[in-house]
Amino acid sequence: MRAVRVTEFGGPEVLENVELPDPEAKAGQVLIDVDHAGINYADTHQAENTYLAPSQLPLVPGGEVVGRTGDGRRVVALLGSGGYAERAVAEQAMAFDVPDGVDDLTALSFIVQGTTAWLLLRRNAHLEPGESVVVHAAAGGVGTIAVQLAKAWGAGRVIATASSEEKRKLALELGADVAVDSRAEDMTETLREANGGNRVDIVLDMTGGPVTDQSIKALAPFGRLAFYGMASRQQPKPVQLGNLLRHSATVSGMWLPHAFTLPGQVYGKALAELFELALSGKIGAVPGGEYGLFEARKAHEALRSRATVGKLMLDPRR
């Protein structure tokens, strides 16, 4: 089968186009003929071994696919790796049936980015109707869904940040009340101005560095910042607990693989609700571009340049 492989860690240049034997499903696993593989920013970290979970070489990147099983089921599945290929193996518990009416783009948008947005707003931030919500990187895979979910769940004011006029326009079209430049020199003041001079209740942040530091300073009393990534590859400053006490603020973290282990089918509940919202027309996926399998390097270059919006996919059939 055709696949993309990494044999040394690094940037997009380490992605190699290769032919590999088909993977074999073991007990408790399922073999999937891949129709599309999702591309996530985490894949770039996986390729350079800077992800929270260490990578092992050789590596076929890719943590999500949608396709058909041998018995004809159409599923979207989470993988540890192996998605950038014509066939992939997933644990049966991590392969979810895709409802009729949900296309590949939507299924792939929800399996990681959608569930991330759901968990951040429901479990980390505990969004209450009427609260203000800041969505950093609002034109990205998680951001585009988080903006829509926040509005669907009654947020009073959704403030989007994005790096270009085009991206800010997209965020407004998705339901954000205001969109500001993510490159603002003083993000604390920028967010307060965008919220009518008031501090903000919730911040969803995957940027890191000064953006995180300044966003924490913008939190209202009992405000919550949910941290779920570090796209800038810059560590934020250590959080001073005394400062949190001073404003009764909360800073929390969320790593999606951890949610897979939670009791009560939290992950499955999130995905099922997202599918229902999509079928009812309340939220939708934003296409970010489709690449042929052997264009994976190009896709990673686009992701790292911050030039993309929405959901990116690989098509192993071309």
Coordinates of C-alpha atoms in Angstrom, one line a residue:
M1 CA 0.0 0.0 0.0
R2 CA 1.0 3.6 -0.4
A3 CA 1.9 5.5 2.8
V4 CA 3.8 8.4 4.2
R5 CA 6.6 7.5 6.7
V6 CA 9.0 9.2 9.0
T7 CA 12.4 7.6 9.7
E8 CA 14.1 10.6 11.4
F9 CA 12.5 13.4 13.4
G10 CA 12.2 16.9 12.0
G11 CA 10.0 19.2 10.0
P12 CA 7.9 18.6 6.8
E13 CA 11.1 17.5 5.0
V14 CA 11.2 14.2 6.9
L15 CA 7.9 13.0 5.4
E16 CA 8.7 10.2 2.9
N17 CA 6.5 8.7 0.3
V18 CA 6.8 4.9 0.4
E19 CA 5.2 1.6 -0.3
L20 CA 4.6 -0.6 2.7
P21 CA 2.9 -3.9 3.4
D22 CA -0.8 -3.7 4.5
P23 CA -1.2 -3.6 8.3
E24 CA -2.9 -6.5 10.0
A25 CA -5.7 -6.2 12.5
K26 CA -5.2 -8.1 15.7
A27 CA -7.8 -9.2 18.2
G28 CA -9.9 -6.3 19.3
Q29 CA -8.8 -4.2 16.3
V30 CA -10.4 -3.4 12.9
L31 CA -8.8 -2.8 9.5
I32 CA -10.1 0.2 7.6
D33 CA -9.8 1.0 3.9
V34 CA -9.1 4.8 4.2
D35 CA -11.3 7.2 2.2
H36 CA -9.7 10.2 3.9
A37 CA -7.2 10.9 6.6
G38 CA -7.4 13.9 8.8
I39 CA -4.4 16.3 9.2
N40 CA -3.9 17.9 12.6
Y41 CA -1.4 20.4 14.0
A42 CA -0.4 17.6 16.5
D43 CA 0.9 15.6 13.5
T44 CA 3.6 18.2 13.0
H45 CA 4.6 17.7 16.7
Q46 CA 4.5 14.0 16.2
A47 CA 6.9 14.2 13.2
E48 CA 9.4 16.2 15.2
N49 CA 8.9 14.3 18.4
T50 CA 7.7 17.3 20.4
Y51 CA 4.3 15.9 21.2
L52 CA 3.2 15.2 24.8
A53 CA 3.4 11.5 24.0
P54 CA 6.8 10.5 22.6
S55 CA 6.9 9.2 19.0
Q56 CA 8.7 6.0 18.0
L57 CA 10.5 5.5 14.7
P58 CA 9.8 4.4 12.0
L59 CA 6.5 6.2 12.1
V60 CA 3.5 6.6 9.8
P61 CA 1.8 9.8 11.0
G62 CA -1.9 10.4 11.3
G63 CA -4.3 10.0 14.1
E64 CA -7.6 9.9 12.4
V65 CA -9.3 8.3 9.4
V66 CA -12.7 7.8 7.9
G67 CA -13.4 4.8 5.7
R68 CA -14.9 1.3 5.4
T69 CA -14.3 -1.8 7.4
G70 CA -14.3 -5.3 5.8
D71 CA -18.0 -5.8 6.8
G72 CA -19.0 -2.6 5.1
R73 CA -19.4 -0.3 8.1
R74 CA -18.5 3.4 7.4
V75 CA -16.5 4.5 10.4
V76 CA -14.4 7.4 11.7
A77 CA -11.6 6.2 13.9
L78 CA -8.8 7.4 16.2
L79 CA -5.4 5.9 15.9
G80 CA -2.2 6.2 17.7
S81 CA -0.5 6.6 14.3
G82 CA -0.8 5.1 10.8
G83 CA -3.4 7.4 9.3
Y84 CA -1.4 8.6 6.3
A85 CA -1.9 5.4 4.3
E86 CA -4.3 3.6 2.1
R87 CA -5.2 1.2 5.0
A88 CA -5.0 1.7 8.8
V89 CA -5.8 -0.3 11.9
A90 CA -7.8 1.0 14.8
E91 CA -8.9 -0.3 18.1
Q92 CA -12.6 -1.4 17.8
A93 CA -13.5 0.9 20.8
M94 CA -12.0 3.9 18.9
A95 CA -14.0 3.3 15.6
F96 CA -17.3 5.1 15.6
D97 CA -20.1 4.6 13.1
V98 CA -20.8 7.7 10.9
P99 CA -24.5 8.5 10.6
D100 CA -26.0 8.9 7.1
G101 CA -25.9 12.5 6.1
V102 CA -22.6 13.2 7.8
D103 CA -19.8 13.6 5.1
D104 CA -16.1 12.7 5.5
L105 CA -15.1 16.2 6.2
T106 CA -17.5 16.6 9.0
A107 CA -16.7 13.2 10.5
L108 CA -13.0 14.0 10.5
S109 CA -13.6 17.6 11.8
F110 CA -15.4 16.2 14.8
I111 CA -13.4 13.2 15.8
V112 CA -10.5 15.3 17.2
Q113 CA -11.2 19.0 16.8
G114 CA -14.9 18.9 17.5
T115 CA -14.6 16.7 20.6
T116 CA -11.7 19.0 21.8
A117 CA -14.0 22.1 21.5
W118 CA -16.8 20.2 23.2
L119 CA -14.6 19.1 26.1
L120 CA -13.0 22.5 26.5
L121 CA -16.4 24.3 26.7
R122 CA -18.3 21.6 28.7
R123 CA -15.7 20.2 31.0
N124 CA -12.9 22.7 31.4
A125 CA -14.7 26.1 31.0
H126 CA -18.2 25.0 32.2
L127 CA -19.7 27.6 29.9
E128 CA -22.8 29.3 31.3
P129 CA -25.3 31.2 29.1
G130 CA -24.5 34.8 28.7
E131 CA -20.8 34.5 29.4
S132 CA -18.1 35.9 27.2
V133 CA -15.8 33.4 25.4
V134 CA -12.5 34.1 23.7
V135 CA -11.5 31.6 21.0
H136 CA -7.8 32.0 20.0
A137 CA -6.9 30.7 16.5
A138 CA -10.6 30.9 15.7
A139 CA -10.1 30.0 12.0
G140 CA -8.4 26.7 12.8
G141 CA -9.9 23.3 13.1
V142 CA -10.8 23.5 16.8
G143 CA -11.5 27.2 16.7
T144 CA -14.1 27.1 13.9
I145 CA -16.1 24.5 15.8
A146 CA -15.6 26.2 19.2
V147 CA -17.0 29.5 17.9
Q148 CA -20.1 27.7 16.6
L149 CA -20.6 25.6 19.8
A150 CA -20.2 28.6 22.1
K151 CA -23.0 30.5 20.2
A152 CA -25.2 27.4 20.0
W153 CA -24.8 27.0 23.8
G154 CA -25.8 30.5 24.6
A155 CA -22.5 32.5 25.0
G156 CA -23.2 36.2 25.5
R157 CA -20.3 37.4 23.4
V158 CA -17.8 35.4 21.4
I159 CA -14.5 37.1 20.7
A160 CA -12.3 35.5 18.0
T161 CA -8.6 36.0 17.4
A162 CA -7.0 35.3 14.1
S163 CA -3.9 36.5 12.2
S164 CA -5.4 37.8 8.9
E165 CA -8.4 39.7 7.7
E166 CA -9.6 36.7 5.8
K167 CA -9.5 34.5 8.9
R168 CA -11.2 37.1 11.0
K169 CA -14.0 37.4 8.4
L170 CA -14.5 33.7 8.5
A171 CA -14.8 33.7 12.3
L172 CA -17.5 36.4 12.1
E173 CA -19.4 34.4 9.5
L174 CA -19.3 31.4 11.9
G175 CA -21.0 33.5 14.6
A176 CA -18.3 35.4 16.5
D177 CA -19.5 38.8 17.7
V178 CA -16.1 40.4 17.2
A179 CA -12.8 39.3 15.7
V180 CA -9.4 40.8 16.6
D181 CA -5.8 40.5 15.4
S182 CA -4.0 37.6 17.1
R183 CA -0.7 39.5 16.7
A184 CA -1.8 42.4 18.9
E185 CA 1.0 43.7 21.0
D186 CA -1.1 43.8 24.2
M187 CA -3.6 41.0 24.1
T188 CA -4.9 41.8 27.6
E189 CA -6.1 45.2 26.6
T190 CA -7.2 44.0 23.2
L191 CA -9.5 41.4 24.7
R192 CA -10.9 43.8 27.2
E193 CA -11.7 46.4 24.5
A194 CA -13.3 43.6 22.4
N195 CA -15.5 42.8 25.4
G196 CA -16.8 46.4 25.9
G197 CA -14.1 47.3 28.4
N198 CA -14.8 44.3 30.6
R199 CA -12.7 41.3 31.5
V200 CA -13.6 38.0 29.8
D201 CA -15.1 34.9 31.4
I202 CA -13.6 32.2 29.3
V203 CA -10.5 31.8 27.1
L204 CA -9.7 28.8 24.9
D205 CA -6.0 28.9 24.2
M206 CA -3.7 26.7 22.1
T207 CA -1.0 29.3 21.4
G208 CA 1.3 29.5 24.4
G209 CA 3.9 32.1 25.1
P210 CA 2.9 35.8 25.6
V211 CA -0.6 35.2 24.3
T212 CA -1.3 32.9 27.2
D213 CA 0.3 35.1 29.7
Q214 CA -1.7 38.2 28.6
S215 CA -4.9 36.2 28.2
I216 CA -4.7 35.1 31.9
K217 CA -4.4 38.8 32.9
A218 CA -7.7 39.5 30.9
L219 CA -9.8 37.0 33.0
A220 CA -12.8 38.3 34.9
P221 CA -13.4 37.2 38.5
F222 CA -14.0 33.4 38.4
G223 CA -12.8 33.5 34.8
R224 CA -11.4 30.3 33.2
L225 CA -8.6 29.8 30.7
A226 CA -8.5 26.3 29.2
F227 CA -5.1 25.5 27.7
Y228 CA -4.9 22.7 25.1
G229 CA -1.8 23.3 23.0
M230 CA 1.3 25.4 22.2
A231 CA 1.3 26.2 18.5
S232 CA 3.8 29.0 19.1
R233 CA 6.2 26.4 20.6
Q234 CA 6.8 29.0 23.3
Q235 CA 6.2 28.1 27.0
P236 CA 4.0 30.5 28.9
K237 CA 5.3 31.9 32.2
P238 CA 4.7 29.8 35.3
V239 CA 1.3 30.6 36.7
Q240 CA 1.5 32.4 40.0
L241 CA -1.1 30.9 42.3
G242 CA -1.4 34.1 44.3
N243 CA -2.5 35.9 41.1
L244 CA -5.2 33.3 40.6
L245 CA -6.4 33.8 44.1
R246 CA -6.5 37.6 43.6
H247 CA -9.1 37.2 40.8
S248 CA -10.7 33.9 41.7
A249 CA -9.5 32.7 38.3
T250 CA -8.9 29.1 37.0
V251 CA -6.3 27.9 34.5
S252 CA -6.8 24.3 33.4
G253 CA -5.3 22.0 30.8
M254 CA -6.9 19.4 28.4
W255 CA -5.1 16.7 26.4
L256 CA -7.6 14.8 24.3
P257 CA -6.0 11.3 24.6
H258 CA -6.6 11.5 28.3
A259 CA -10.4 11.9 27.6
F260 CA -10.3 8.5 25.9
T261 CA -9.7 6.8 29.3
L262 CA -12.4 8.7 31.2
P263 CA -15.4 6.7 32.6
G264 CA -19.0 7.3 31.5
Q265 CA -18.3 7.3 27.7
V266 CA -17.4 11.0 27.8
Y267 CA -15.7 10.9 24.4
G268 CA -18.5 9.0 22.8
K269 CA -21.1 11.3 24.3
A270 CA -19.3 14.3 22.9
L271 CA -19.1 12.8 19.4
A272 CA -22.8 11.8 19.3
E273 CA -23.9 15.2 20.4
L274 CA -21.7 16.9 17.7
F275 CA -23.2 14.6 15.0
E276 CA -26.7 15.6 16.2
L277 CA -25.9 19.3 16.0
A278 CA -24.5 18.8 12.5
L279 CA -27.5 16.9 11.2
S280 CA -29.8 19.7 12.6
G281 CA -27.7 22.3 10.9
K282 CA -26.6 24.1 14.0
I283 CA -22.9 23.6 13.4
G284 CA -20.8 22.6 10.4
A285 CA -17.3 21.7 9.3
V286 CA -15.1 24.3 7.5
P287 CA -13.0 22.8 4.6
G288 CA -9.4 23.8 4.9
G289 CA -8.1 22.0 1.8
E290 CA -7.7 18.4 0.4
Y291 CA -4.3 17.0 -0.5
G292 CA -3.3 13.9 -2.2
L293 CA -1.6 11.3 0.0
F294 CA 1.9 12.1 -1.3
E295 CA 1.3 15.9 -0.7
A296 CA 1.5 15.4 3.0
R297 CA 4.7 17.5 3.2
K298 CA 2.9 20.4 1.5
A299 CA 0.1 20.1 4.0
H300 CA 2.5 20.2 6.9
E301 CA 4.2 23.3 5.5
A302 CA 0.9 25.0 5.2
L303 CA -0.1 24.2 8.8
R304 CA 3.2 25.3 10.2
S305 CA 3.0 28.6 8.3
R306 CA -0.3 29.3 10.0
A307 CA -1.8 29.8 6.5
T308 CA -4.6 27.3 6.9
V309 CA -8.2 27.5 8.0
G310 CA -10.7 24.8 9.0
K311 CA -10.0 21.1 8.4
L312 CA -7.3 19.6 6.2
M313 CA -7.6 16.1 4.7
L314 CA -5.5 13.7 2.8
D315 CA -7.0 11.5 0.0
P316 CA -5.0 8.3 -0.3
R317 CA -6.7 7.5 -3.6
R318 CA -4.7 10.2 -5.3

